[in-house]
Coordinates of C-alpha atoms in Angstrom, one line a residue:
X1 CA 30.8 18.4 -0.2
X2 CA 33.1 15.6 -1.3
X3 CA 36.3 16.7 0.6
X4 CA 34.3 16.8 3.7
X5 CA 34.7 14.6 6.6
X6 CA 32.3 11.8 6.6
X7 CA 31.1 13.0 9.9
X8 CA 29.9 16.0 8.5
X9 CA 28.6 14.6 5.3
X10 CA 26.5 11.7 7.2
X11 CA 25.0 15.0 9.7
X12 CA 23.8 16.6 7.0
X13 CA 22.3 13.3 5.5
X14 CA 20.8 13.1 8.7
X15 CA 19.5 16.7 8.7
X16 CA 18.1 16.5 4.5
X17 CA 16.4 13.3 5.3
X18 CA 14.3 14.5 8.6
X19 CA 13.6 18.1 6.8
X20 CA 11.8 15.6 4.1
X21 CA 10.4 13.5 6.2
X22 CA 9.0 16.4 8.6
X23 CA 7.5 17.9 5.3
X24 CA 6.5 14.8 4.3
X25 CA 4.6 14.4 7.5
X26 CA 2.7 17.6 7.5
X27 CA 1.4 16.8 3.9
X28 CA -0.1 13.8 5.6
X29 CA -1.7 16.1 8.1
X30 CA -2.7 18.4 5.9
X31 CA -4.2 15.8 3.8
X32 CA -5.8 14.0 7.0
X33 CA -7.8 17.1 8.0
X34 CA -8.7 17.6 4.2
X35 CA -10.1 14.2 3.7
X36 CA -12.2 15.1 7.4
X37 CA -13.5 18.2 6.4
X38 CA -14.8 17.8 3.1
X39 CA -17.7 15.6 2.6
X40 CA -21.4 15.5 0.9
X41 CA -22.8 15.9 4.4
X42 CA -22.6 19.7 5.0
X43 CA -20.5 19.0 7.7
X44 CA -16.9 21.1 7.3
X45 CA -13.9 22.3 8.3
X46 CA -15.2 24.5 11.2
X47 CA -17.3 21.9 12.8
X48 CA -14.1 19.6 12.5
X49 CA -12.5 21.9 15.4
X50 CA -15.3 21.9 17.2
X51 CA -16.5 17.9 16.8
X52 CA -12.5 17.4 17.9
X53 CA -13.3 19.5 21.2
X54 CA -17.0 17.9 21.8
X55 CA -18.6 21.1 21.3
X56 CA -20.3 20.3 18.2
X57 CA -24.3 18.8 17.8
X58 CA -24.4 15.4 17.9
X59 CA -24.7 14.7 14.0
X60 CA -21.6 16.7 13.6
X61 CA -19.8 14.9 16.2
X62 CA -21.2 11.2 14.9
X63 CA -20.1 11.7 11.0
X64 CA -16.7 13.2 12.1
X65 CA -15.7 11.0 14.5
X66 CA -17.2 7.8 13.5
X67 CA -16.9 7.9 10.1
X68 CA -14.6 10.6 8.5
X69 CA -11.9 10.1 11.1
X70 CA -11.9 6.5 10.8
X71 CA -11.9 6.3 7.2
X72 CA -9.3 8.7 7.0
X73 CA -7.6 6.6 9.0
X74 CA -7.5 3.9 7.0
X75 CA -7.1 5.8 4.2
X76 CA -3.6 6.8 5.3
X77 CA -2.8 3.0 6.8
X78 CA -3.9 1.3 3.3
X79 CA -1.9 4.0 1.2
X80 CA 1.2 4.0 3.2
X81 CA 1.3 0.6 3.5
X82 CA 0.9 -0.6 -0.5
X83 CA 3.2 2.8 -1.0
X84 CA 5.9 0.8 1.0
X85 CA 5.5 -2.8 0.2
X86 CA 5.9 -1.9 -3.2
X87 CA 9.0 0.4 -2.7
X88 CA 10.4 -3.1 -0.7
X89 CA 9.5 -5.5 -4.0
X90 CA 11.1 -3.0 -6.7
X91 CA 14.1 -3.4 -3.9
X92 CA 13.8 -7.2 -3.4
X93 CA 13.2 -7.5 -7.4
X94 CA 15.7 -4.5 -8.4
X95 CA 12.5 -4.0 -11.0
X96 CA 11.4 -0.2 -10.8
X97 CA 8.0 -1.7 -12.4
X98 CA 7.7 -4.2 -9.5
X99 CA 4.2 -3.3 -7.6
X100 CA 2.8 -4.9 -4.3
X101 CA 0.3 -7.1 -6.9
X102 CA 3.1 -9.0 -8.4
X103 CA 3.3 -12.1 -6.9
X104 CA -0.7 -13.1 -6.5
X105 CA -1.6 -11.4 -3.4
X106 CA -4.2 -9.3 -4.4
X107 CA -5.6 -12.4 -6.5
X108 CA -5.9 -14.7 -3.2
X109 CA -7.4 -11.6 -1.2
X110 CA -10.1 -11.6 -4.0
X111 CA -10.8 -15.2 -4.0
X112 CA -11.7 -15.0 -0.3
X113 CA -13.5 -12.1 -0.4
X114 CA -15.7 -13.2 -3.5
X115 CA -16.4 -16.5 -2.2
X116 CA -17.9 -15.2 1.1
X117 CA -19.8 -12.5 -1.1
X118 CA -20.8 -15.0 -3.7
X119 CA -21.9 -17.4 -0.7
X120 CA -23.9 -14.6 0.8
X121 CA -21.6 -15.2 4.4
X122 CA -21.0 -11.5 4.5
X123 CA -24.7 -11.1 5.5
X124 CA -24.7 -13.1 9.1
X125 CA -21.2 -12.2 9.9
X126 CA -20.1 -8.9 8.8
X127 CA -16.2 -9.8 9.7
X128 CA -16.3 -12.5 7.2
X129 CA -15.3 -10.7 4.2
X130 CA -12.1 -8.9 5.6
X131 CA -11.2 -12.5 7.3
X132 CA -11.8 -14.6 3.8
X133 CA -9.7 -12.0 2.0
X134 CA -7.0 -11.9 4.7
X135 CA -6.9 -15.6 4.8
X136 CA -6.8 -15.7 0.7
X137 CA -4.1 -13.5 0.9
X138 CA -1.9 -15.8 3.5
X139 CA -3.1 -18.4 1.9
X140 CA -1.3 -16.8 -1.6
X141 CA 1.7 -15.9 -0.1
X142 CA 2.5 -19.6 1.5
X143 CA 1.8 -21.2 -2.4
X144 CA 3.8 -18.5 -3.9
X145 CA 6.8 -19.3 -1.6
X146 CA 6.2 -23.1 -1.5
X147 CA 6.5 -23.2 -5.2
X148 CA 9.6 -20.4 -5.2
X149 CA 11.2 -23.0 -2.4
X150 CA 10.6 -25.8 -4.4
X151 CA 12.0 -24.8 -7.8
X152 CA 15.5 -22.9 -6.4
X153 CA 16.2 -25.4 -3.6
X154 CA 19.8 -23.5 -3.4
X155 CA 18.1 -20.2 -2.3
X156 CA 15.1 -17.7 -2.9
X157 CA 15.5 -17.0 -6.4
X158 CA 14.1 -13.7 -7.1
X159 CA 13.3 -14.5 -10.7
X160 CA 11.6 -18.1 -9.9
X161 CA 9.8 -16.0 -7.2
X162 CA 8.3 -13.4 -10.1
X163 CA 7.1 -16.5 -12.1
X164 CA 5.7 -18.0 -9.3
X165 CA 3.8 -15.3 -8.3
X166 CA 2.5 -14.8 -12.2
X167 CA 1.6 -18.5 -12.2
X168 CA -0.4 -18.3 -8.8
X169 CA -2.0 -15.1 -10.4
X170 CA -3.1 -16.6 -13.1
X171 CA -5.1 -19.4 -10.9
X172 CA -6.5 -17.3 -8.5
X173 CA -7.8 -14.7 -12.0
X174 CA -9.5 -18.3 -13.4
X175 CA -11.0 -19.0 -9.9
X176 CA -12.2 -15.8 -9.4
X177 CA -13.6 -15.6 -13.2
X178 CA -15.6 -19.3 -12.1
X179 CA -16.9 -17.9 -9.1
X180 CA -18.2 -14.3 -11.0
X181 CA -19.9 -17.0 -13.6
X182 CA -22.0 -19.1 -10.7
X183 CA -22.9 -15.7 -8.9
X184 CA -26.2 -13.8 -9.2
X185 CA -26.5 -10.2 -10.2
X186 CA -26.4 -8.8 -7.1
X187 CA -23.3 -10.8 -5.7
X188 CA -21.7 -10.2 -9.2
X189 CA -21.8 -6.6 -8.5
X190 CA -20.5 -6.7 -5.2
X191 CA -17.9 -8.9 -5.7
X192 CA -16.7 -6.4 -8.6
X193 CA -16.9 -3.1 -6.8
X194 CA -14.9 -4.8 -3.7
X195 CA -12.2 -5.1 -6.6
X196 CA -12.3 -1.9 -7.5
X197 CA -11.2 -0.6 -4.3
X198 CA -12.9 1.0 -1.1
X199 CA -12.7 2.6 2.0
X200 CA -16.6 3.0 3.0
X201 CA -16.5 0.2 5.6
X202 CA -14.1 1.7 7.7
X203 CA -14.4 1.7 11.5
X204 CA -12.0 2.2 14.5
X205 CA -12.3 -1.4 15.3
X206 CA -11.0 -3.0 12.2
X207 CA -8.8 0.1 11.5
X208 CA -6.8 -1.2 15.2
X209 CA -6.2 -5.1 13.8
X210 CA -4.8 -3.4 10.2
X211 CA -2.4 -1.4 12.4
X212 CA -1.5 -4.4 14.3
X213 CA -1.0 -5.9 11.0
X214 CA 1.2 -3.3 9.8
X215 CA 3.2 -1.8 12.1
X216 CA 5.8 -4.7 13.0
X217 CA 5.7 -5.7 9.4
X218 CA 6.6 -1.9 8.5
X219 CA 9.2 -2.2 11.0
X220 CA 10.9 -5.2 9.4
X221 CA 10.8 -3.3 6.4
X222 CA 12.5 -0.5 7.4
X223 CA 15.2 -1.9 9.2
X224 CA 16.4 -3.3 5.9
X225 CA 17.2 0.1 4.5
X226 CA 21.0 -0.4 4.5
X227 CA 20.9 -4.0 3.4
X228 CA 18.7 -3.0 0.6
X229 CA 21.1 -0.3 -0.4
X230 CA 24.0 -2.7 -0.7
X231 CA 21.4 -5.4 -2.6
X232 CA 21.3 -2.5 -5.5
X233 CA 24.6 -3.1 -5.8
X234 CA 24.2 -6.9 -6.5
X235 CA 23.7 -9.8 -4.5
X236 CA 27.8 -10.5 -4.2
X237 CA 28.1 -7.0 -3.8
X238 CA 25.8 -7.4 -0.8
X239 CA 27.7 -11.0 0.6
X240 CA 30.6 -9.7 0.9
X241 CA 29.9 -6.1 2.2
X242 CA 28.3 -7.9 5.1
X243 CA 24.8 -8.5 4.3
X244 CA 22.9 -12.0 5.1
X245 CA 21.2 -11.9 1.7
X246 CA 18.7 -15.1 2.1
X247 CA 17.3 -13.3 5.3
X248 CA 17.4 -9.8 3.9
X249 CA 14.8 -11.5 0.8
X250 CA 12.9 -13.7 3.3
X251 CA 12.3 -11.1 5.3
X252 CA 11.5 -8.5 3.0
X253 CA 9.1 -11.0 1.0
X254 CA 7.3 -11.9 4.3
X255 CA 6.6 -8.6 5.7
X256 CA 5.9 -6.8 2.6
X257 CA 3.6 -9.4 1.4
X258 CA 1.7 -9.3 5.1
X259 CA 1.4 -5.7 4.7
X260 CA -0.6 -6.2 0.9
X261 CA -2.2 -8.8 2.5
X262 CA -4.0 -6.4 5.7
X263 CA -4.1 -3.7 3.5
X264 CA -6.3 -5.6 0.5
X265 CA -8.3 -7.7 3.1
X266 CA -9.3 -4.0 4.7
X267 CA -9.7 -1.9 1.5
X268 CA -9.8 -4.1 -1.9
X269 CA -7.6 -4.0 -4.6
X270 CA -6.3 -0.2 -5.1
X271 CA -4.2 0.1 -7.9
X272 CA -1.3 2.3 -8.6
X273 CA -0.5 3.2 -5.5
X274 CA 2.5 1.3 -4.8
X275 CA 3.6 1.8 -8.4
X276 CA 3.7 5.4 -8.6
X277 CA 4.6 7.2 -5.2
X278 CA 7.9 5.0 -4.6
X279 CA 9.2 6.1 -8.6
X280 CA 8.0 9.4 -7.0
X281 CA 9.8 9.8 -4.5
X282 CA 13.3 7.9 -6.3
X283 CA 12.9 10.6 -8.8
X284 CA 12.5 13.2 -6.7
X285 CA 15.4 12.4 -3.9
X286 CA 16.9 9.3 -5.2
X287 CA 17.6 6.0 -4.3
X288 CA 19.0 5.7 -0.8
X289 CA 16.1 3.7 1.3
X290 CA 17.1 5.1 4.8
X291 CA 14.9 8.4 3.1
X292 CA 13.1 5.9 0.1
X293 CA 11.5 3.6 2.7
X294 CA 9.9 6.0 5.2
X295 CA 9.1 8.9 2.3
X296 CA 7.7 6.0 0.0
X297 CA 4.9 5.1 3.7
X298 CA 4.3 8.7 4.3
X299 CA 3.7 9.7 0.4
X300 CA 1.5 6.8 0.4
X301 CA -0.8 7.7 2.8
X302 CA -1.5 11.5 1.5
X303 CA -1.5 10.1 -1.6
X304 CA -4.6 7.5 -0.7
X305 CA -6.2 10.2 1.6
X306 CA -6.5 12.5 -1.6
X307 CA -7.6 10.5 -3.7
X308 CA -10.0 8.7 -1.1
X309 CA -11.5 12.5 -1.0
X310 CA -11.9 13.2 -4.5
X311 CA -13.7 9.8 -4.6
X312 CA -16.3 11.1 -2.4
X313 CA -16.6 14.3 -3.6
X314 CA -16.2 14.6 -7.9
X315 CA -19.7 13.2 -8.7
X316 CA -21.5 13.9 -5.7
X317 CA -23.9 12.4 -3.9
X318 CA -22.8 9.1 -6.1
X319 CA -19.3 7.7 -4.8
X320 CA -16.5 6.7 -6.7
X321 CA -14.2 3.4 -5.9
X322 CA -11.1 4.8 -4.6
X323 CA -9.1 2.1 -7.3
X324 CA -11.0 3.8 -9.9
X325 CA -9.6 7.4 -9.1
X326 CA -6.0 6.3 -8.2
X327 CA -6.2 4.6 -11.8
X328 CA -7.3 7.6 -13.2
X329 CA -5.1 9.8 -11.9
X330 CA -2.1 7.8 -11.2
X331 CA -2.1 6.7 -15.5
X332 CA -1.2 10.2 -16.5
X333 CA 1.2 11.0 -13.4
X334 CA 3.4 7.9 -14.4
X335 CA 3.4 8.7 -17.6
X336 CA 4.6 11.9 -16.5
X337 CA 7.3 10.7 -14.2
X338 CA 8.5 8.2 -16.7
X339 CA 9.1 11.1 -19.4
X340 CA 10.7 13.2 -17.1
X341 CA 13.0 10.4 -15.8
X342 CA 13.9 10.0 -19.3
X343 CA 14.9 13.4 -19.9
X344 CA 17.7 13.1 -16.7

């Protein structure tokens, strides 16, 4: 392979990465018309064909269509899109344990979202809770980079950058914690299954403003795959091989932390995701982000749409947060990967 042209050896690149991204992409399909089929309502996979062709009863055709499908969709948008945000951080960072929470996203998100829940706004306008926790999450990403700006005026330091989003974490935990104390029972338990994670208010409405969210954002990220290759190398390594290393990290910061920011506002906080299916794939096919990038998305959103299913499913009429699964199961399959990673 080595005494190859490099013609030859970037075709068959080319050719390994689409084979794994074609497989890649059926195991989201495959996961897709799992997560529609199954369900507590009697409803399965042969009236799935039929709902798809309008020859099913109306019931069929109404869960199918307006709620499976949807929430499948999201399902897939949410888990691909934490899935690649945090493959872009552990590239922005160079920290393997980096994960889309990091820098205080998730904590903003959750300050919006409880204070319209603890308010009782959610009740007369049932957009407010996704809009508070989108704005929380904006609202966490200009502090974090206001206080990254101000304290490494010669550049975006990525370290000052970690510590700023621990310290904005931090505040937004306390915040939260004060709003949980001034709540009522009801609101208190809201607010804390939000945070666990969950995909029961999907619908194709909001499901089309997440896409919008995340599909120039996912673009940005995944035109920096050759720039984050040479960034591995170090940040001089990456100056002088050509690439504009302030824009690469502005860039990569912006959009990755948009894409946490649509998918918490839209889902909740759903852990383990981004953590675990981008070491997955690095293990698995290593660390060139032309294949890490894309794989990382698409692993993400089979990942979430399993998950999302067992949720439903396990115990029966009684649903599971989907956080609380990906925890559960995505504990033992890290400690997994890490164990086998230290056995290479």
């Amino acid at each position: 392979m080595a005494g190859l042209p490099a013609s030859v050896r970037s075709g068959r690149a080319v050719t390994h990465f689409g084979a794994r991204i074609g497989c890649l992409a059926l195991a989201v399909l495959a996961a897709t018309v799992i997560s529609v089929s199954i369900g507590a309502s009697g409803v399965g996979p042969g009236d799935l064909w039929h709902a798809l062709r309008g020859h099913a009863d109306p019931s069929a055709r109404t869960i199918v269509l307006q709620l499976r499908l949807p929430r499948a969709a999201l399902a897939a948008l949410v888990g691909g899109a934490l899935a690649l945000s945090g493959c872009t951080f552990q590239a922005l960072l160079r920290n393997p344990l980096a994960e889309p929470y990091v820098l205080g996203i998730s904590g903003g998100a959750a300050v919006g979202a409880v204070v319209v829940v603890v308010t009782g706004l959610g009740v007369f306008l049932p957009w407010a809770l996704p809009l508070s926790a989108l704005a929380g999450a904006m609202a966490a990403m200009a502090l974090v980079m206001a206080i990254a700006r101000r304290a490494s005026p010669g550049g975006l330091d990525t370290r000052v950058l970690i510590l700023s989003g621990v310290i904005a974490g931090a505040f937004f935990n306390a915040v939260i914690l004060l709003l949980l104390s001034l709540a009522d029972v009801e609101s208190f338990r809201s607010a804390i299954f939000w945070m666990m994670g969950n995909l029961s208010a999907a619908a194709w409405g909001p499901n089309a403003l997440l896409a919008a969210l995340l599909v120039p954002a996912a673009a940005a990220v995944l035109s920096l795959a050759r720039p984050f290759n040479l960034l591995s190398r170090g940040e001089e390594v990456a100056y002088y091989l050509g690439a504009s290393v302030p824009r690469v990290k502005l860039t990569a910061y912006l959009a990755a932390s948009l894409m946490v920011a649509a998918a918490v506002a839209a889902a909740g906080v759903i852990g383990f995701v981004g953590l675990i299916v981008p070491h997955a794939v690095r293990l698995a096919w290593g660390n060139d982000h032309r294949l890490l990038l894309p794989a990382s998305f698409l692993a993400g959103s089979a990942f979430l749409l399993l998950a999302d299913t067992l949720a439903r499913i396990v115990v029966s009429p009684v649903e599971l947060p989907t956080g609380v699964v990906t925890a559960v199961f995505g504990v033992p399959f890290f400690v997994v990967l890490l164990m086998r990673g230290g056995r290479r």
